[in-house]
Short mmCIF file of C-alpha atoms in Angstrom, two decimals:
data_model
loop_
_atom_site.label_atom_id
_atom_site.label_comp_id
_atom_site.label_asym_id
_atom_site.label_seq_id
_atom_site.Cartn_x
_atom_site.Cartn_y
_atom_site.Cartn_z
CA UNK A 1 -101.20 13.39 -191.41
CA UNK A 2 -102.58 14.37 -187.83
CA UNK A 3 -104.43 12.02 -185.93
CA UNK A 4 -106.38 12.78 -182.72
CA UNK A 5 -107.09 9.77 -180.36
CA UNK A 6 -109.67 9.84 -177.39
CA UNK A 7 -108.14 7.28 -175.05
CA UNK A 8 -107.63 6.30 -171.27
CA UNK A 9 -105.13 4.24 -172.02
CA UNK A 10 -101.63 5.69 -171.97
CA UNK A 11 -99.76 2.36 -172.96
CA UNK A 12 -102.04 1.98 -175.88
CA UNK A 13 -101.95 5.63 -176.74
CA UNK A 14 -98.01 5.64 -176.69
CA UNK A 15 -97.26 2.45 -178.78
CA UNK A 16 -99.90 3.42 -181.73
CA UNK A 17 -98.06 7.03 -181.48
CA UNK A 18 -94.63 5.30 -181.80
CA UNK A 19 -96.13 2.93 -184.61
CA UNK A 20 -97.47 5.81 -186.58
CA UNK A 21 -94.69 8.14 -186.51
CA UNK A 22 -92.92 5.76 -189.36
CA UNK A 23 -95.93 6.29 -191.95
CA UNK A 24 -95.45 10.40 -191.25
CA UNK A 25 -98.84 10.30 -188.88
CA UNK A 26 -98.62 12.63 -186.05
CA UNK A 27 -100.61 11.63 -182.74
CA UNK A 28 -102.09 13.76 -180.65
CA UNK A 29 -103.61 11.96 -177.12
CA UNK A 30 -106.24 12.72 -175.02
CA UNK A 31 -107.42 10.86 -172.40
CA UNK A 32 -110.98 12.89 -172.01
CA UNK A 33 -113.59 13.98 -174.31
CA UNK A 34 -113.09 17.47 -172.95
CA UNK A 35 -109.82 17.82 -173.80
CA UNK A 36 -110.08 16.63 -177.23
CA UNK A 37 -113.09 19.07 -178.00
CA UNK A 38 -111.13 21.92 -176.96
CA UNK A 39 -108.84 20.46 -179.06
CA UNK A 40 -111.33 20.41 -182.12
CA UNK A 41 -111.75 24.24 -181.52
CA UNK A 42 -108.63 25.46 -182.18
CA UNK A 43 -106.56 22.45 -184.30
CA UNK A 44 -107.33 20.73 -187.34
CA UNK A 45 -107.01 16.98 -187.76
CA UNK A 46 -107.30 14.31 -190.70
CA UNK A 47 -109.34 11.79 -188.56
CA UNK A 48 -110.27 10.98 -185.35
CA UNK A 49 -109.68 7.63 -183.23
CA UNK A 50 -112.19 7.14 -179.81
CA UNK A 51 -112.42 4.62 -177.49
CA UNK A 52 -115.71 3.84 -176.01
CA UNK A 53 -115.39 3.54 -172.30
CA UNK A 54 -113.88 6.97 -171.57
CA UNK A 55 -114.57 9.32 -168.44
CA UNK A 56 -117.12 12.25 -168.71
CA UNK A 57 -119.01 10.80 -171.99
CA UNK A 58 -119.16 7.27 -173.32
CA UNK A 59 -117.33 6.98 -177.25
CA UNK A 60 -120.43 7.04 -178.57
CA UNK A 61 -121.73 9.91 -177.06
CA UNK A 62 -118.69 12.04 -178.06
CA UNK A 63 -118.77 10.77 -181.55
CA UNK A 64 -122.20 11.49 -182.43
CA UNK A 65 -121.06 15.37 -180.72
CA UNK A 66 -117.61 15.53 -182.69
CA UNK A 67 -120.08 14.63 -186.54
CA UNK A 68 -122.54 17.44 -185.13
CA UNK A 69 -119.97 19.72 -185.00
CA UNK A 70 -117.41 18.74 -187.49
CA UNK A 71 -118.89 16.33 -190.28
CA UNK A 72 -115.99 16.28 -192.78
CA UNK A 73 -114.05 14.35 -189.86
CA UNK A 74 -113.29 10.61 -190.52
CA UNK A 75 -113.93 8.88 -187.23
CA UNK A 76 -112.56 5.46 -186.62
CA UNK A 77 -113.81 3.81 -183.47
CA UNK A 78 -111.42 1.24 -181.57
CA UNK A 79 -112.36 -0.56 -178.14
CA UNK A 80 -112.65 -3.62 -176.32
CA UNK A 81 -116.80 -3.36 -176.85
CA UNK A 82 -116.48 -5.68 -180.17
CA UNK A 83 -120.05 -7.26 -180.41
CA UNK A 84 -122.15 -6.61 -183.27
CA UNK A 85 -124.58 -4.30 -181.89
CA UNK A 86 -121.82 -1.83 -180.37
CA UNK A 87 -119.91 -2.16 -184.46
CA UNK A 88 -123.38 -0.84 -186.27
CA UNK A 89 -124.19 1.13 -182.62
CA UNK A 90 -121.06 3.00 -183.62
CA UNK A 91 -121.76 3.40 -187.31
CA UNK A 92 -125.35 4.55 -186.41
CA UNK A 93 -123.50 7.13 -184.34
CA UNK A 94 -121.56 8.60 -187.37
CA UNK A 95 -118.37 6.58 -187.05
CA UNK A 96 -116.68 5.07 -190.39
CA UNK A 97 -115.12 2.04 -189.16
CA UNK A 98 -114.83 0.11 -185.93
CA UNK A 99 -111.87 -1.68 -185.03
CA UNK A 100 -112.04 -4.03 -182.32
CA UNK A 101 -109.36 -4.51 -179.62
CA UNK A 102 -106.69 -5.96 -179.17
CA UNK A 103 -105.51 -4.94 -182.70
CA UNK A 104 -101.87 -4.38 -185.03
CA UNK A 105 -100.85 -0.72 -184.70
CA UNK A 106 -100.43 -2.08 -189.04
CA UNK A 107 -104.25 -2.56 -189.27
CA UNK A 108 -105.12 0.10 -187.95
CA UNK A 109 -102.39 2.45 -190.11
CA UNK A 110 -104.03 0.19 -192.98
CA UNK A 111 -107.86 1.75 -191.96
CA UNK A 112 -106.53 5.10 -191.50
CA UNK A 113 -105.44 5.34 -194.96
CA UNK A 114 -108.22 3.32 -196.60
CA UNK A 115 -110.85 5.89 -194.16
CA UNK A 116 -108.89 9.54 -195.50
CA UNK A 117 -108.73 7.97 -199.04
CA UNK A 118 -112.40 7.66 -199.34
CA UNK A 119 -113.20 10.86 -197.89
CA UNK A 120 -110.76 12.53 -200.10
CA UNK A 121 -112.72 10.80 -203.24
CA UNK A 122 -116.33 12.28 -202.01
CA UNK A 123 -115.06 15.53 -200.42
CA UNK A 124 -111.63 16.69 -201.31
CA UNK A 125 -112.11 19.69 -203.76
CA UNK A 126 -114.60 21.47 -201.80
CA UNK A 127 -112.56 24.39 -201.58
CA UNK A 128 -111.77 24.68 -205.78
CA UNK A 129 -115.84 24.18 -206.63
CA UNK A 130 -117.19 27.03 -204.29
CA UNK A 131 -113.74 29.27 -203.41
CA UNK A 132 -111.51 30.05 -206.85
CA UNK A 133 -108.38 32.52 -206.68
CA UNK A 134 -107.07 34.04 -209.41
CA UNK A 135 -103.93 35.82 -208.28
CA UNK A 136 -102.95 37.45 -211.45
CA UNK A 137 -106.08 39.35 -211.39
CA UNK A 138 -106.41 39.29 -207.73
CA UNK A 139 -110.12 38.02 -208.06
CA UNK A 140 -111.76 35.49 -205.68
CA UNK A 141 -114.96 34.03 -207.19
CA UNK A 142 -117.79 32.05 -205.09
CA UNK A 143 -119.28 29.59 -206.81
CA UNK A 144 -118.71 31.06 -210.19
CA UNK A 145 -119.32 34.38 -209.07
CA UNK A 146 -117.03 37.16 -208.98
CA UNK A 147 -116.33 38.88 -205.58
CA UNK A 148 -116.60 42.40 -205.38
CA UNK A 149 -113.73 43.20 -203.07
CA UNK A 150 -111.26 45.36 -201.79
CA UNK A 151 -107.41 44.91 -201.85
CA UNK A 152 -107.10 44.23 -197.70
CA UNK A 153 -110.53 42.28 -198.45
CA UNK A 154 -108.49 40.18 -200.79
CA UNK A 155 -105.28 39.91 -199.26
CA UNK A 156 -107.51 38.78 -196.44
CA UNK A 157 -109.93 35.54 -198.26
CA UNK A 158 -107.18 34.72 -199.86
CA UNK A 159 -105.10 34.04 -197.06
CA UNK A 160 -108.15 32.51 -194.75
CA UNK A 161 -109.09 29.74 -198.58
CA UNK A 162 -105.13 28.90 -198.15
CA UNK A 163 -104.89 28.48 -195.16
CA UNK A 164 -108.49 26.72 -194.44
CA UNK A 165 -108.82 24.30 -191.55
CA UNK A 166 -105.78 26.48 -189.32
CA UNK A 167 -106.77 29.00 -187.01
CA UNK A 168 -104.78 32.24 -187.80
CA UNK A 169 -104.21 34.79 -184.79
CA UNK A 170 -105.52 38.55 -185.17
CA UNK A 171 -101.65 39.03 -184.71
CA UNK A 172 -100.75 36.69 -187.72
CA UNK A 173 -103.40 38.33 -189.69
CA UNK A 174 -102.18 41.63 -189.23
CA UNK A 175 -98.20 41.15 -189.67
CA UNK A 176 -99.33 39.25 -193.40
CA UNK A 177 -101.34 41.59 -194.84
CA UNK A 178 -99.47 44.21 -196.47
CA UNK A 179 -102.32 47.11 -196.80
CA UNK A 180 -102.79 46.53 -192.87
CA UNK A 181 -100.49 49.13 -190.47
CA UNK A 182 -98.74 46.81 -187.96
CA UNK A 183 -100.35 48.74 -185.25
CA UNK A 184 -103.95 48.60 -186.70
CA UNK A 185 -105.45 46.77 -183.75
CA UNK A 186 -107.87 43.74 -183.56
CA UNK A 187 -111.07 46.46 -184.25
CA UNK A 188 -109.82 47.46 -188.01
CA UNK A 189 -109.27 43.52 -188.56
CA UNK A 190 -112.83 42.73 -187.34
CA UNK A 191 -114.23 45.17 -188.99
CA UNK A 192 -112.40 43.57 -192.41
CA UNK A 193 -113.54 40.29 -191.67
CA UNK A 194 -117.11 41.53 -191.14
CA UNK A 195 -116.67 43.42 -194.58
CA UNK A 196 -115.79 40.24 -195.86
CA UNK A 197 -118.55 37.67 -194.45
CA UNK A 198 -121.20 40.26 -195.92
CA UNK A 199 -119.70 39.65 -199.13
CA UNK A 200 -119.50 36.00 -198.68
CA UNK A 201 -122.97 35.68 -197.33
CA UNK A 202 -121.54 34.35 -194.37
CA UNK A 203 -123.99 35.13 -191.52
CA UNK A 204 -121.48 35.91 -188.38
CA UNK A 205 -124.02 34.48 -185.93
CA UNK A 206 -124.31 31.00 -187.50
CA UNK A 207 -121.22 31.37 -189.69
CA UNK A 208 -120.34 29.00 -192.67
CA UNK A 209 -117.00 30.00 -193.81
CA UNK A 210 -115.37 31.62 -191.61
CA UNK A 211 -115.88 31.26 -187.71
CA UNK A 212 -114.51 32.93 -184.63
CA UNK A 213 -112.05 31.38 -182.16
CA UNK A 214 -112.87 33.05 -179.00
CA UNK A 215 -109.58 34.88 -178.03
CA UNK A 216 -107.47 32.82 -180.23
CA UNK A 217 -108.31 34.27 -184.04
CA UNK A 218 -110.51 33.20 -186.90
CA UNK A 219 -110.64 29.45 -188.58
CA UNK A 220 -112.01 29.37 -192.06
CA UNK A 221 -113.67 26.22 -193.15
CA UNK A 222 -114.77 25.28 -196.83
#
């Protein structure tokens, strides 16, 4: 699982890291709200953890950005602020649990799990109701409906619905499609995925599915 944590604190950071790491939960730290929302733009995480009294934005500021932005990410915020109007300010803000400080690195492992396991009751799926693959037929269907596609087109949705949530390099793209020449250059894989959003509906300006990683590649999100 891959956890992102907003905090100043290195010590803290760097004992919940350690703690983690024996439940299989990778940590990622930052200590500004910059850094993780570059972060969010090119790397895909299972929840979120902020502190409140960070530099450039207070916790509640960046959570209520991180849910406009990314809504399908648990949020659990953890600070020192523990009164009752900063717990329900932070669930106002979008946040699904507030742990106080000083905690257990255990509790905390405990609301990680309880947090993902609820959203993965209400959510998980998303991907099997509106995206289906048939690979013996080599037919994608959206929302029950048959995609009209082409074999590169194909190769290409395919590989963006398994791979959904990862941003995948023009480069990557292009050395894992087979009916793409090795030298066919970033234009002839824009133009594919342009092909493709048409037939998705996917409007490239305000894009659903699949969205454009300025000089990184392409994340797909269902």
């Amino acid at each position: 699982m891959e956890i992102l944590i907003v905090e100043d604190d290195n010590e803290i950071a760097d004992l919940l890291k350690d703690f983690l790491e024996q439940y299989n939960m990778t940590l990622t730290h930052y200590t500004t709200p910059s850094g993780a929302l570059n972060s969010l733009e090119i790397d895909t995480y299972d929840l979120a953890i902020l502190d409140l009294s960070l530099p450039e934005m207070d916790g509640m500021e960046l959570c209520k950005e991180i849910k406009s932005k990314y809504e399908n990410l648990p949020i659990i915020i953890s600070s020192a602020r523990g009164e009752l109007e900063d717990k329900v300010a932070g669930l106002e803000v979008g946040a699904d649990d507030y742990l106080p400080k000083p905690y257990h690195p255990r509790e905390m492992v405990a609301r990680i799990q309880s947090v993902v396991r609820r959203y993965k009751k209400t959510s998980g799926g998303s991907s099997d109701t509106r995206f289906k693959v048939d690979e013996q037929r080599m037919i994608i269907s959206l929302d029950s409906e048959e995609l009209d596609l082409t074999t590169a087109e194909y190769e290409l949705l395919a590989m963006f619905i398994g791979k959904s949530g990862h941003v995948l390099t023009r480069d990557f793209i292009a050395n894992n499609i087979s009916t793409m020449r090795w030298d066919s250059g970033d234009k002839s894989i824009d133009v594919l995925i342009s092909r493709i959003r048409k037939k998705i509906g996917d409007n490239p300006r305000k894009p659903t599915f699949i969205k454009s990683i300025k000089g990184v590649g392409y994340k797909f999100i269902v």
